[in-house]
Amino acid sequence: MNKGALALLVHGGTDNWSPERWKTRFEAVCGGRPVWRIPDRDCNPADVHYAAVWKPAPGELAAFPNLRVIFNLGAGVDALMADKTLPRVPLVRISVDDLTMRMTEYVVLHVLMHHRQELYLRACQREKRWEPRVQWAANAISVGIMGLGTLGSAAAGALRHLGFRVSGWSRSPKNIAGIECFHGEGQIDAFLRQANILVSLLPFTPDTRHILNRGLFAKLNRNSPLGAPVLINAGRGGLQNEADILACLDDGTLGAVSLDVFETEPLPSDSRFWTHPKVILTPHNAADTDADEISKYVAQQIERFEAGQALENVVDSARGY
Amino acid sequence: MNKGALALLVHGGTDNWSPERWKTRFEAVCGGRPVWRIPDRDCNPADVHYAAVWKPAPGELAAFPNLRVIFNLGAGVDALMADKTLPRVPLVRISVDDLTMRMTEYVVLHVLMHHRQELYLRACQREKRWEPRVQWAANAISVGIMGLGTLGSAAAGALRHLGFRVSGWSRSPKNIAGIECFHGEGQIDAFLRQANILVSLLPFTPDTRHILNRGLFAKLNRNSPLGAPVLINAGRGGLQNEADILACLDDGTLGAVSLDVFETEPLPSDSRFWTHPKVILTPHNAADTDADEISKYVAQQIERFEAGQALENVVDSARGY
């Protein structure tokens, strides 16, 4: 029996993320299944059952009449969901432990940097000032996580382990040991009112566009040793109203922010985010993924699918993630 | 029955750490026991059974003929052990969860800062460069902890939780789940040969003076994505040979360091540590302690002692910690 082919629609990656490397990598784990790097004149589109994609051109996937599953080689599927010609077959998100652990590292690092007054301490070092300030314990700080999927739950657990009070908000109800869980529109204000550090790990959908705005920041809790609340966004740039963030940093509504994502990436050199003293900025590298782990994950899901088992991490097209 | 008095020999603290605050705090938790702030002309030295001290003058404790226990209001007892006139009664170190958790925060924060290339990323931000580098996973890094007491064990557990490979070295054999434990002079080289990030939480004793020197740094492992190894010292300044650290940073034997402690504190303004681009410096604030927690701990230990139970965390005068 011929195995259905896997088509690779990978555009724009370099080095380890180049289309050629992905082809070699998938051939190594797909046990004899044909792997085509698109475009390839020798590929018969009708043979293709699976597509692994990274930033495919709009409409490009419609060329495969027998497509059964699309795998996105990253966690965020917002760009794909915007393609109205996307074939109506299951779309699978990447969910590998490696990516989850890297995002947890990022969240823990940035929560600790704000909690432990790193912006102040680095300024002291630059100015040669030996002036320790009072340092509070982790349990004086409530970290609120927006988005309680795989990434949010793992980050919440690690922060609990370090002694922070942790709560979370998600669209649908969740139950996570040790974490106070809020959900839905009805509970978002109660969630915000008790959060001193807000961590955004939300998916980007039409519902969440610019959800991180002045109205939301103004509801955050100011009764902690931090004083003004802190925002950490490691989700998507489109979640944030960037003009609001800058204005809220300037007028004290926000005390500081860590941003890994921006509405325009790379961030333009004239952006005020580069130089604002209350901004810690990273170049969308919160959770790089190990490409080998991703290809193994895709091969595993194809095996499950062909054995008649349910695919994991299928995107709900109504919710958009 | 009269309760034996508690004498406070606290010098040099300000604000929350002032002698007056300590007196109020101890009176609140010592259930009617007389609390004297020394010097006080009304205090009869013979009534004093307990002393709680912070940087007492050499010889000062010898004034109390009926002293039964000395409590040091901090974790490090090196200054006290150097006092040859110290009465030969049990000396108790502070070991409260609060201090342990704060030290864990510091260690996790600084390991993550080096692992996640914070020195590079902050330089990029200053120079407005959007240039993400390849980021490796935590399991590519082996963190070696010198000192596996309460502080070292807790930090080791938190780093394991984040996915780092963790090993430890201590004077005497230890057994900690998930941590490769080395001990004694005989195993120190094997320990160093596999450590990429070295965390020092050693007590300061005549044996450990300047243990962090070029000979030791040269044995650390260089085969990780970090390249050159990293030193994090949150123990005591006397553990480190500061000229060696600077020379090793300059010639690449060390890639970067985080230092919370120094041979002279406050760090003199002409020290190269302030301005060295590979140095992350904090003003001996890795593990501030909650004064209320400390006074409760001392009151608890006195109760145990008077009920005939064993004191906890008694310093071994032969080892010096």
XYZ file of C-alpha atoms in Angstrom:
642
model
C 0.000 0.000 0.000
C 1.293 3.431 -0.927
C 1.547 5.872 1.950
C -0.134 9.246 1.436
C 2.504 11.890 0.802
C 3.443 14.764 3.131
C 3.757 18.167 1.465
C 5.960 20.822 3.059
C 4.849 24.405 2.522
C 7.526 26.255 4.436
C 8.415 29.791 3.453
C 11.030 32.126 4.757
C 12.924 30.085 7.343
C 16.706 30.244 7.483
C 19.440 27.959 8.803
C 17.925 25.253 10.940
C 14.440 26.353 9.841
C 15.075 26.287 6.083
C 12.723 24.216 3.866
C 15.605 21.883 2.930
C 16.320 21.090 6.597
C 12.649 20.429 7.255
C 12.580 17.984 4.323
C 15.582 16.032 5.617
C 14.129 16.041 9.113
C 10.679 14.809 8.056
C 12.154 12.103 5.822
C 14.072 10.847 8.857
C 10.946 10.394 10.976
C 8.245 9.542 8.403
C 9.310 5.950 7.717
C 9.392 5.881 3.917
C 6.450 8.217 3.333
C 7.122 10.560 0.366
C 7.964 14.072 1.561
C 7.643 16.838 -1.034
C 8.958 20.309 -0.650
C 6.451 22.539 -2.466
C 6.792 23.727 -5.182
C 8.126 20.557 -6.861
C 7.117 19.617 -10.423
C 7.410 15.904 -9.634
C 4.805 16.058 -6.891
C 1.347 14.877 -7.890
C -1.012 17.022 -5.750
C -3.544 14.155 -5.591
C -1.027 11.985 -3.682
C -0.722 14.486 -0.870
C -2.661 13.523 2.284
C -0.846 15.709 4.792
C 0.587 19.211 4.748
C 3.085 20.673 7.214
C 3.066 24.433 6.857
C 4.844 27.571 8.005
C 3.450 30.815 6.615
C 1.944 29.268 3.435
C 0.731 31.695 0.791
C -3.056 32.290 0.933
C -4.774 29.757 -1.320
C -1.702 27.551 -1.636
C -3.249 24.672 0.328
C -6.323 24.553 -1.939
C -4.167 22.857 -4.602
C -4.322 19.474 -2.848
C -7.650 17.704 -3.528
C -7.059 14.740 -1.168
C -5.672 16.617 1.794
C -6.665 15.032 5.128
C -4.771 16.984 7.838
C -2.855 20.271 8.008
C -0.100 20.624 10.596
C 1.043 24.128 11.540
C 4.732 24.141 12.521
C 4.151 26.579 15.406
C 1.725 27.251 18.242
C -0.123 30.288 16.815
C -2.575 29.620 13.965
C -3.994 33.143 13.598
C -2.402 33.757 10.166
C -3.765 30.450 8.806
C -7.259 31.050 10.160
C -7.389 34.316 8.219
C -7.103 32.352 4.919
C -10.682 31.914 3.688
C -9.581 29.300 1.113
C -8.109 27.006 3.788
C -9.346 23.450 3.035
C -11.929 22.251 5.552
C -9.819 19.458 7.050
C -8.500 19.224 10.603
C -5.815 21.828 11.389
C -3.431 20.658 14.111
C -1.422 23.003 16.354
C 2.023 22.090 17.582
C 2.008 21.236 21.256
C 5.310 19.790 22.310
C 6.751 19.792 25.814
C 9.839 21.543 24.520
C 7.843 24.616 23.458
C 5.829 24.583 26.677
C 8.957 24.490 28.818
C 10.579 27.338 26.895
C 7.525 29.524 27.360
C 7.542 28.682 31.070
C 11.199 29.788 31.230
C 10.287 33.097 29.605
C 7.336 33.742 31.908
C 9.241 32.804 35.080
C 12.247 34.909 34.027
C 10.190 38.011 33.307
C 7.944 37.705 36.368
C 11.088 37.356 38.518
C 12.796 40.302 36.803
C 9.897 42.615 37.698
C 9.323 41.105 41.151
C 13.036 41.378 42.016
C 13.296 44.983 40.717
C 15.787 44.251 37.949
C 15.112 47.533 36.108
C 16.040 49.400 39.304
C 19.048 47.193 40.071
C 20.502 47.526 36.546
C 20.099 51.317 36.777
C 21.950 51.203 40.129
C 24.773 49.199 38.565
C 25.094 51.633 35.641
C 25.217 54.532 38.119
C 27.527 52.703 40.588
C 24.984 53.010 43.380
C 24.991 50.377 46.158
C 21.446 51.061 47.295
C 19.463 47.901 48.009
C 15.746 48.545 48.286
C 13.354 46.615 50.466
C 12.572 43.330 48.697
C 9.248 41.633 49.330
C 8.573 37.886 49.184
C 6.929 36.181 46.190
C 3.720 35.601 48.130
C 3.180 39.373 48.227
C 2.586 39.270 44.458
C -0.430 37.949 42.579
C 0.350 36.878 39.026
C -2.671 36.680 36.727
C -2.332 34.598 33.577
C -4.668 35.234 30.631
C -4.929 32.030 28.637
C -4.949 28.715 30.511
C -4.118 26.262 27.740
C -1.026 24.084 27.801
C 1.312 27.093 27.991
C -0.607 29.050 30.624
C -1.138 26.032 32.894
C 2.534 25.075 32.835
C 3.677 28.637 33.579
C 1.137 28.868 36.415
C 2.519 25.713 38.029
C 6.121 26.945 37.895
C 5.167 30.306 39.437
C 3.258 28.548 42.238
C 6.344 26.463 42.946
C 8.288 29.714 43.510
C 5.733 31.006 46.011
C 3.726 33.477 43.914
C -0.013 33.707 44.260
C -1.319 32.708 40.834
C -4.686 33.108 39.184
C -5.802 32.580 35.622
C -8.485 33.627 33.180
C -9.675 31.752 30.128
C -12.641 31.729 27.791
C -13.986 28.428 29.127
C -13.934 27.177 32.749
C -10.731 25.449 33.923
C -9.754 23.658 37.084
C -6.061 23.747 37.993
C -4.768 22.752 41.443
C -3.515 25.732 43.439
C -4.601 28.276 40.814
C -7.670 30.463 41.211
C -9.418 30.127 37.845
C -11.732 32.769 36.372
C -13.522 32.483 33.042
C -15.584 34.290 30.489
C -16.577 37.913 30.095
C -18.473 37.824 33.368
C -15.404 37.131 35.518
C -12.718 39.136 33.752
C -13.063 42.217 35.977
C -12.810 40.149 39.157
C -9.721 38.486 37.707
C -8.066 41.804 36.810
C -8.894 43.431 40.153
C -6.614 41.018 42.008
C -3.712 40.702 39.535
C -0.468 42.661 40.130
C 1.464 41.145 37.223
C -0.582 40.265 34.133
C 0.840 37.588 31.825
C -0.756 37.325 28.389
C -0.592 33.940 26.685
C -3.861 34.331 24.793
C -4.379 33.105 21.254
C -4.891 35.873 18.689
C -8.432 35.765 17.308
C -10.912 38.422 16.180
C -12.206 38.379 19.808
C -8.832 39.053 21.397
C -7.545 41.775 19.055
C -6.335 44.747 21.155
C -7.715 43.162 24.339
C -4.620 44.528 26.141
C -5.691 48.167 26.220
C -6.068 51.068 28.632
C -9.497 49.956 29.831
C -8.070 46.599 30.895
C -4.843 48.001 32.409
C -6.858 50.454 34.529
C -8.631 47.531 36.232
C -5.442 45.804 37.399
C -4.584 45.697 41.093
C -2.291 48.448 42.443
C -2.147 47.282 46.086
C 1.112 45.362 46.027
C 4.713 46.312 46.822
C 5.163 46.780 43.059
C 2.794 49.705 43.175
C 1.741 50.041 39.567
C 0.878 46.782 37.773
C 3.121 45.054 35.238
C 2.217 43.574 31.833
C 4.051 40.648 30.238
C 2.908 39.775 26.702
C 4.330 36.632 25.144
C 1.239 35.875 23.058
C 0.838 37.879 19.876
C 1.471 41.531 19.031
C -2.086 41.942 17.771
C -3.376 41.387 21.325
C -1.926 44.727 22.421
C -2.883 48.335 21.766
C 0.646 49.709 21.580
C -0.273 53.383 21.841
C -2.209 52.575 25.041
C 0.744 50.676 26.525
C 3.110 53.605 25.987
C 0.608 56.150 27.312
C -0.119 53.954 30.378
C 3.609 53.568 31.104
C 4.006 57.330 30.856
C 1.108 58.201 33.162
C 1.796 55.419 35.679
C -1.232 53.236 34.925
C 1.382 50.559 34.198
C 4.644 50.348 36.140
C 6.622 48.322 33.599
C 6.170 45.843 30.735
C 7.955 42.908 29.155
C 7.044 42.508 25.496
C 8.151 39.648 23.264
C 5.709 40.406 20.440
C 4.675 43.494 18.499
C 2.100 44.544 15.948
C 4.908 45.026 13.413
C 7.890 42.668 13.564
C 10.768 43.307 13.391
C 9.946 46.273 15.599
C 10.632 49.476 13.589
C 13.711 51.323 14.791
C 11.716 54.478 15.515
C 9.432 52.694 18.010
C 9.513 54.225 21.506
C 9.526 50.692 22.953
C 13.265 50.357 22.213
C 14.261 53.189 24.513
C 11.497 53.440 27.102
C 13.092 52.919 30.549
C 10.171 50.795 31.764
C 10.222 48.362 28.835
C 12.019 45.024 28.688
C 11.908 43.945 25.064
C 12.755 40.609 23.423
C 12.690 39.864 19.668
C 9.835 37.316 19.560
C 12.046 34.584 20.987
C 10.083 33.654 24.112
C 9.503 30.113 22.911
C 11.629 28.966 20.037
C 10.908 25.375 19.296
C 13.190 22.490 18.659
C 12.539 21.582 15.009
C 13.351 17.902 15.636
C 10.694 17.746 18.348
C 8.146 19.268 15.982
C 8.800 16.813 13.162
C 8.553 13.888 15.583
C 5.271 15.260 16.872
C 3.817 15.523 13.349
C 4.946 11.976 12.445
C 3.354 10.691 15.655
C 0.058 12.420 14.940
C -0.021 10.976 11.399
C 0.506 7.505 12.853
C -2.323 8.045 15.352
C -4.586 9.306 12.571
C -3.863 6.350 10.283
C -4.449 3.926 13.175
C -7.922 5.426 13.559
C -7.195 7.353 16.772
C -8.222 10.953 17.362
C -5.826 13.723 16.393
C -4.611 15.887 19.283
C -4.641 19.696 19.487
C -7.040 20.194 16.607
C -7.972 23.843 16.136
C -11.617 24.684 16.787
C -12.511 26.723 13.721
C -15.370 28.493 15.518
C -13.090 29.712 18.334
C -10.126 30.254 16.043
C -7.542 28.406 18.191
C 8.845 31.175 87.712
C 10.769 33.968 86.063
C 11.518 33.483 82.424
C 15.158 33.853 81.413
C 15.674 37.144 79.622
C 16.471 37.623 75.948
C 19.248 40.112 75.207
C 19.350 41.853 71.841
C 22.794 42.730 70.551
C 21.907 44.328 67.252
C 24.225 46.892 65.733
C 23.884 48.971 62.639
C 20.453 48.086 61.285
C 18.201 50.836 59.952
C 14.448 51.187 59.429
C 12.792 47.818 59.762
C 16.078 46.334 60.994
C 16.759 48.881 63.736
C 17.386 47.624 67.307
C 14.191 49.354 68.494
C 12.068 47.501 65.928
C 13.665 44.206 66.867
C 12.810 44.851 70.523
C 9.142 45.541 69.756
C 9.007 42.511 67.485
C 10.556 40.109 70.006
C 8.360 41.396 72.822
C 5.332 40.593 70.675
C 6.304 36.938 70.198
C 8.145 36.093 73.441
C 5.091 35.846 75.697
C 6.139 38.058 78.623
C 9.815 37.149 78.609
C 11.972 40.234 79.378
C 13.646 41.539 76.216
C 16.631 43.839 76.726
C 18.226 45.935 74.090
C 21.945 45.976 74.964
C 23.409 48.217 76.286
C 20.768 48.914 78.974
C 21.767 49.848 82.529
C 18.668 48.171 83.957
C 19.551 44.782 82.503
C 21.132 42.365 84.957
C 23.498 40.270 82.812
C 22.952 37.229 85.038
C 19.252 37.132 84.082
C 20.029 36.715 80.392
C 19.596 33.169 79.096
C 19.310 33.924 75.377
C 20.973 36.349 73.016
C 19.759 37.348 69.571
C 22.605 39.004 67.715
C 23.447 40.864 64.526
C 27.080 41.912 64.163
C 27.815 42.000 67.928
C 31.137 43.550 68.962
C 33.863 40.951 69.633
C 33.771 39.985 73.287
C 30.357 41.534 73.867
C 28.630 38.170 74.439
C 31.122 37.162 77.157
C 29.343 39.589 79.531
C 26.456 37.155 80.150
C 27.449 34.424 82.652
C 24.227 32.368 82.338
C 23.843 32.440 78.591
C 22.311 29.245 77.215
C 21.747 29.839 73.487
C 22.901 32.418 70.930
C 20.669 33.108 67.913
C 22.232 34.772 64.882
C 19.671 36.908 63.044
C 20.931 35.798 59.614
C 22.108 32.707 57.754
C 25.862 33.375 57.672
C 27.749 32.921 60.954
C 31.289 33.483 59.673
C 31.780 36.807 61.514
C 30.622 35.285 64.826
C 32.829 32.206 64.451
C 35.857 34.485 64.141
C 35.240 35.797 67.709
C 37.512 33.725 69.959
C 35.681 34.940 73.080
C 32.313 33.595 71.895
C 30.715 31.730 74.839
C 30.678 27.961 74.326
C 26.915 27.585 74.164
C 24.848 26.452 71.158
C 24.852 28.975 68.307
C 21.705 28.700 66.180
C 21.528 29.802 62.528
C 18.352 31.256 61.097
C 16.669 28.829 58.750
C 13.238 30.038 57.806
C 11.328 29.093 54.674
C 11.042 32.739 53.779
C 14.815 33.132 53.450
C 15.109 29.837 51.567
C 12.466 30.843 49.050
C 14.068 34.236 48.453
C 17.420 32.637 47.760
C 15.716 30.224 45.359
C 14.187 33.215 43.542
C 17.619 34.797 43.190
C 19.268 31.623 41.913
C 16.465 30.830 39.432
C 16.414 34.436 38.185
C 20.161 34.600 37.589
C 20.444 31.128 36.052
C 17.604 32.049 33.674
C 19.164 35.432 32.835
C 22.389 33.757 31.696
C 20.655 30.785 30.051
C 18.277 33.095 28.139
C 21.102 35.449 27.032
C 19.808 38.505 28.869
C 23.146 40.383 28.643
C 22.983 40.001 24.842
C 19.273 40.859 24.616
C 19.624 44.018 26.727
C 22.545 45.122 24.548
C 20.340 44.525 21.467
C 17.579 46.653 22.977
C 19.994 49.512 23.781
C 21.292 49.354 20.204
C 17.821 48.900 18.647
C 18.821 45.606 17.055
C 16.108 42.982 16.378
C 18.491 40.051 16.140
C 17.241 36.955 17.943
C 19.957 34.359 18.460
C 19.403 30.632 18.560
C 18.031 29.755 22.003
C 18.707 26.317 23.436
C 16.470 24.417 25.860
C 17.124 24.235 29.614
C 18.156 20.587 29.376
C 21.186 21.659 27.330
C 22.589 23.306 30.470
C 24.071 21.669 33.546
C 23.840 23.814 36.669
C 26.259 22.853 39.447
C 25.456 24.027 42.958
C 28.233 24.262 45.549
C 26.663 23.910 48.978
C 23.736 21.529 49.411
C 22.242 22.722 52.698
C 18.715 24.044 52.965
C 19.369 26.831 50.435
C 21.214 24.731 47.864
C 18.713 21.870 47.965
C 15.735 24.161 47.478
C 17.370 25.995 44.565
C 18.309 22.661 42.985
C 14.689 21.479 43.110
C 13.359 24.641 41.469
C 15.943 24.434 38.665
C 15.067 20.774 38.045
C 11.417 21.776 37.773
C 12.381 24.158 34.941
C 14.194 21.403 33.020
C 17.838 22.136 33.835
C 20.258 19.323 34.522
C 21.340 19.914 38.116
C 24.228 18.579 40.152
C 25.576 19.566 43.525
C 28.705 19.424 45.599
C 29.003 19.541 49.361
C 31.536 18.696 52.031
C 29.604 15.665 53.267
C 27.596 13.157 51.157
C 23.996 14.128 50.301
C 21.159 12.333 48.582
C 18.635 14.517 46.760
C 16.113 13.105 44.268
C 16.917 14.078 40.680
C 20.201 15.791 41.590
C 23.590 14.224 40.954
C 25.418 14.717 44.248
C 29.209 14.924 44.572
C 31.095 15.412 47.831
C 34.450 16.088 49.390
C 37.803 17.026 47.924
C 37.950 13.761 45.999
C 34.907 14.505 43.828
C 35.184 18.249 43.290
C 36.988 17.959 39.943
C 34.409 15.525 38.567
C 31.684 17.913 39.717
C 33.303 20.940 38.061
C 34.045 19.100 34.810
C 30.319 18.738 34.073
C 28.994 22.103 35.306
C 28.198 24.898 32.802
C 26.750 27.328 35.344
C 28.293 27.247 38.820
C 26.139 28.502 41.700
C 27.947 29.183 44.958
C 25.900 28.907 48.145
C 28.786 27.774 50.336
C 29.249 28.911 53.915
C 32.331 31.084 54.486
C 34.864 29.252 56.638
C 38.674 29.155 56.740
C 38.394 26.163 54.344
C 36.307 27.959 51.739
C 38.147 31.305 51.648
C 38.928 32.173 47.984
C 37.704 28.760 46.835
C 36.235 30.526 43.773
C 39.518 31.156 41.975
C 41.149 30.688 38.588
C 42.147 27.079 39.290
C 38.501 26.173 39.934
C 37.063 28.215 37.032
C 39.478 26.542 34.603
C 37.984 23.136 35.459
C 34.387 24.084 34.593
C 32.699 22.588 31.534
C 32.866 24.593 28.293
C 30.878 22.173 26.081
C 27.460 23.803 26.242
C 25.668 26.332 24.061
C 26.805 28.964 26.579
C 30.383 28.357 25.521
C 32.327 29.757 28.432
C 31.038 28.853 31.896
C 29.115 31.207 34.190
C 29.609 31.889 37.915
C 26.808 32.944 40.272
C 27.917 33.761 43.829
C 25.205 34.395 46.394
C 27.209 33.040 49.343
C 29.851 35.353 50.774
C 32.318 37.739 49.176
C 35.212 36.034 50.967
C 34.596 32.886 48.910
C 35.778 34.649 45.759
C 39.169 35.770 44.503
C 38.009 38.966 42.840
C 41.172 39.631 40.846
C 40.863 36.101 39.390
C 37.206 36.642 38.449
C 38.008 39.826 36.525
C 41.020 38.275 34.804
C 38.994 35.156 33.879
C 36.169 37.286 32.440
C 38.727 39.209 30.407
C 40.491 36.162 28.969
C 37.303 34.121 28.389
C 37.843 31.490 31.093
C 34.485 32.737 32.397
C 31.718 33.925 30.066
C 29.760 35.971 32.598
C 29.088 36.268 36.333
C 26.311 37.271 38.702
C 27.658 38.517 42.013
C 25.550 39.432 45.031
C 28.450 39.559 47.500
C 31.892 41.138 47.561
C 35.025 41.129 49.699
C 34.353 44.781 50.560
C 30.730 45.903 50.914
C 29.416 48.339 49.845
C 31.433 47.676 46.702
C 33.908 50.583 46.266
C 32.988 52.888 43.395
C 36.317 52.302 41.642
C 35.708 48.527 41.358
C 35.728 47.230 37.777
C 32.753 45.010 38.644
C 30.400 48.001 38.329
C 31.153 48.559 34.654
C 32.297 45.186 33.320
C 29.920 44.199 30.487
C 29.861 40.546 31.588
C 28.930 41.274 35.211
C 25.422 41.316 36.681
C 25.770 42.856 40.127
C 23.316 43.046 43.030
C 23.919 44.826 46.365
C 23.905 41.797 48.717
C 20.132 41.512 48.513
C 19.771 37.955 47.178
C 17.930 36.813 50.259
C 16.615 39.525 52.491
C 14.692 38.029 55.326
C 11.384 38.921 56.794
C 12.225 40.167 60.289
C 8.862 38.981 61.649
C 9.594 35.457 60.431
C 12.989 35.529 62.140
C 11.637 36.644 65.506
C 8.940 33.956 65.386
C 11.600 31.384 64.553
C 13.733 32.421 67.551
C 10.733 32.366 69.917
C 9.823 28.900 68.644
C 13.343 27.574 69.169
C 13.408 28.950 72.733
C 10.127 27.159 73.443
C 11.519 23.903 72.043
C 14.666 24.321 74.135
C 12.763 24.981 77.362
C 10.511 21.997 76.664
C 13.636 19.817 76.568
C 13.615 19.298 72.784
C 16.687 19.620 70.583
C 17.511 22.986 69.051
C 17.452 23.083 65.253
C 20.173 24.422 62.942
C 22.880 24.489 65.594
C 26.247 25.500 64.143
C 28.926 22.819 64.252
C 31.876 24.714 65.732
C 34.405 22.314 64.175
C 33.053 22.884 60.644
C 32.284 26.538 61.254
C 28.717 26.457 59.873
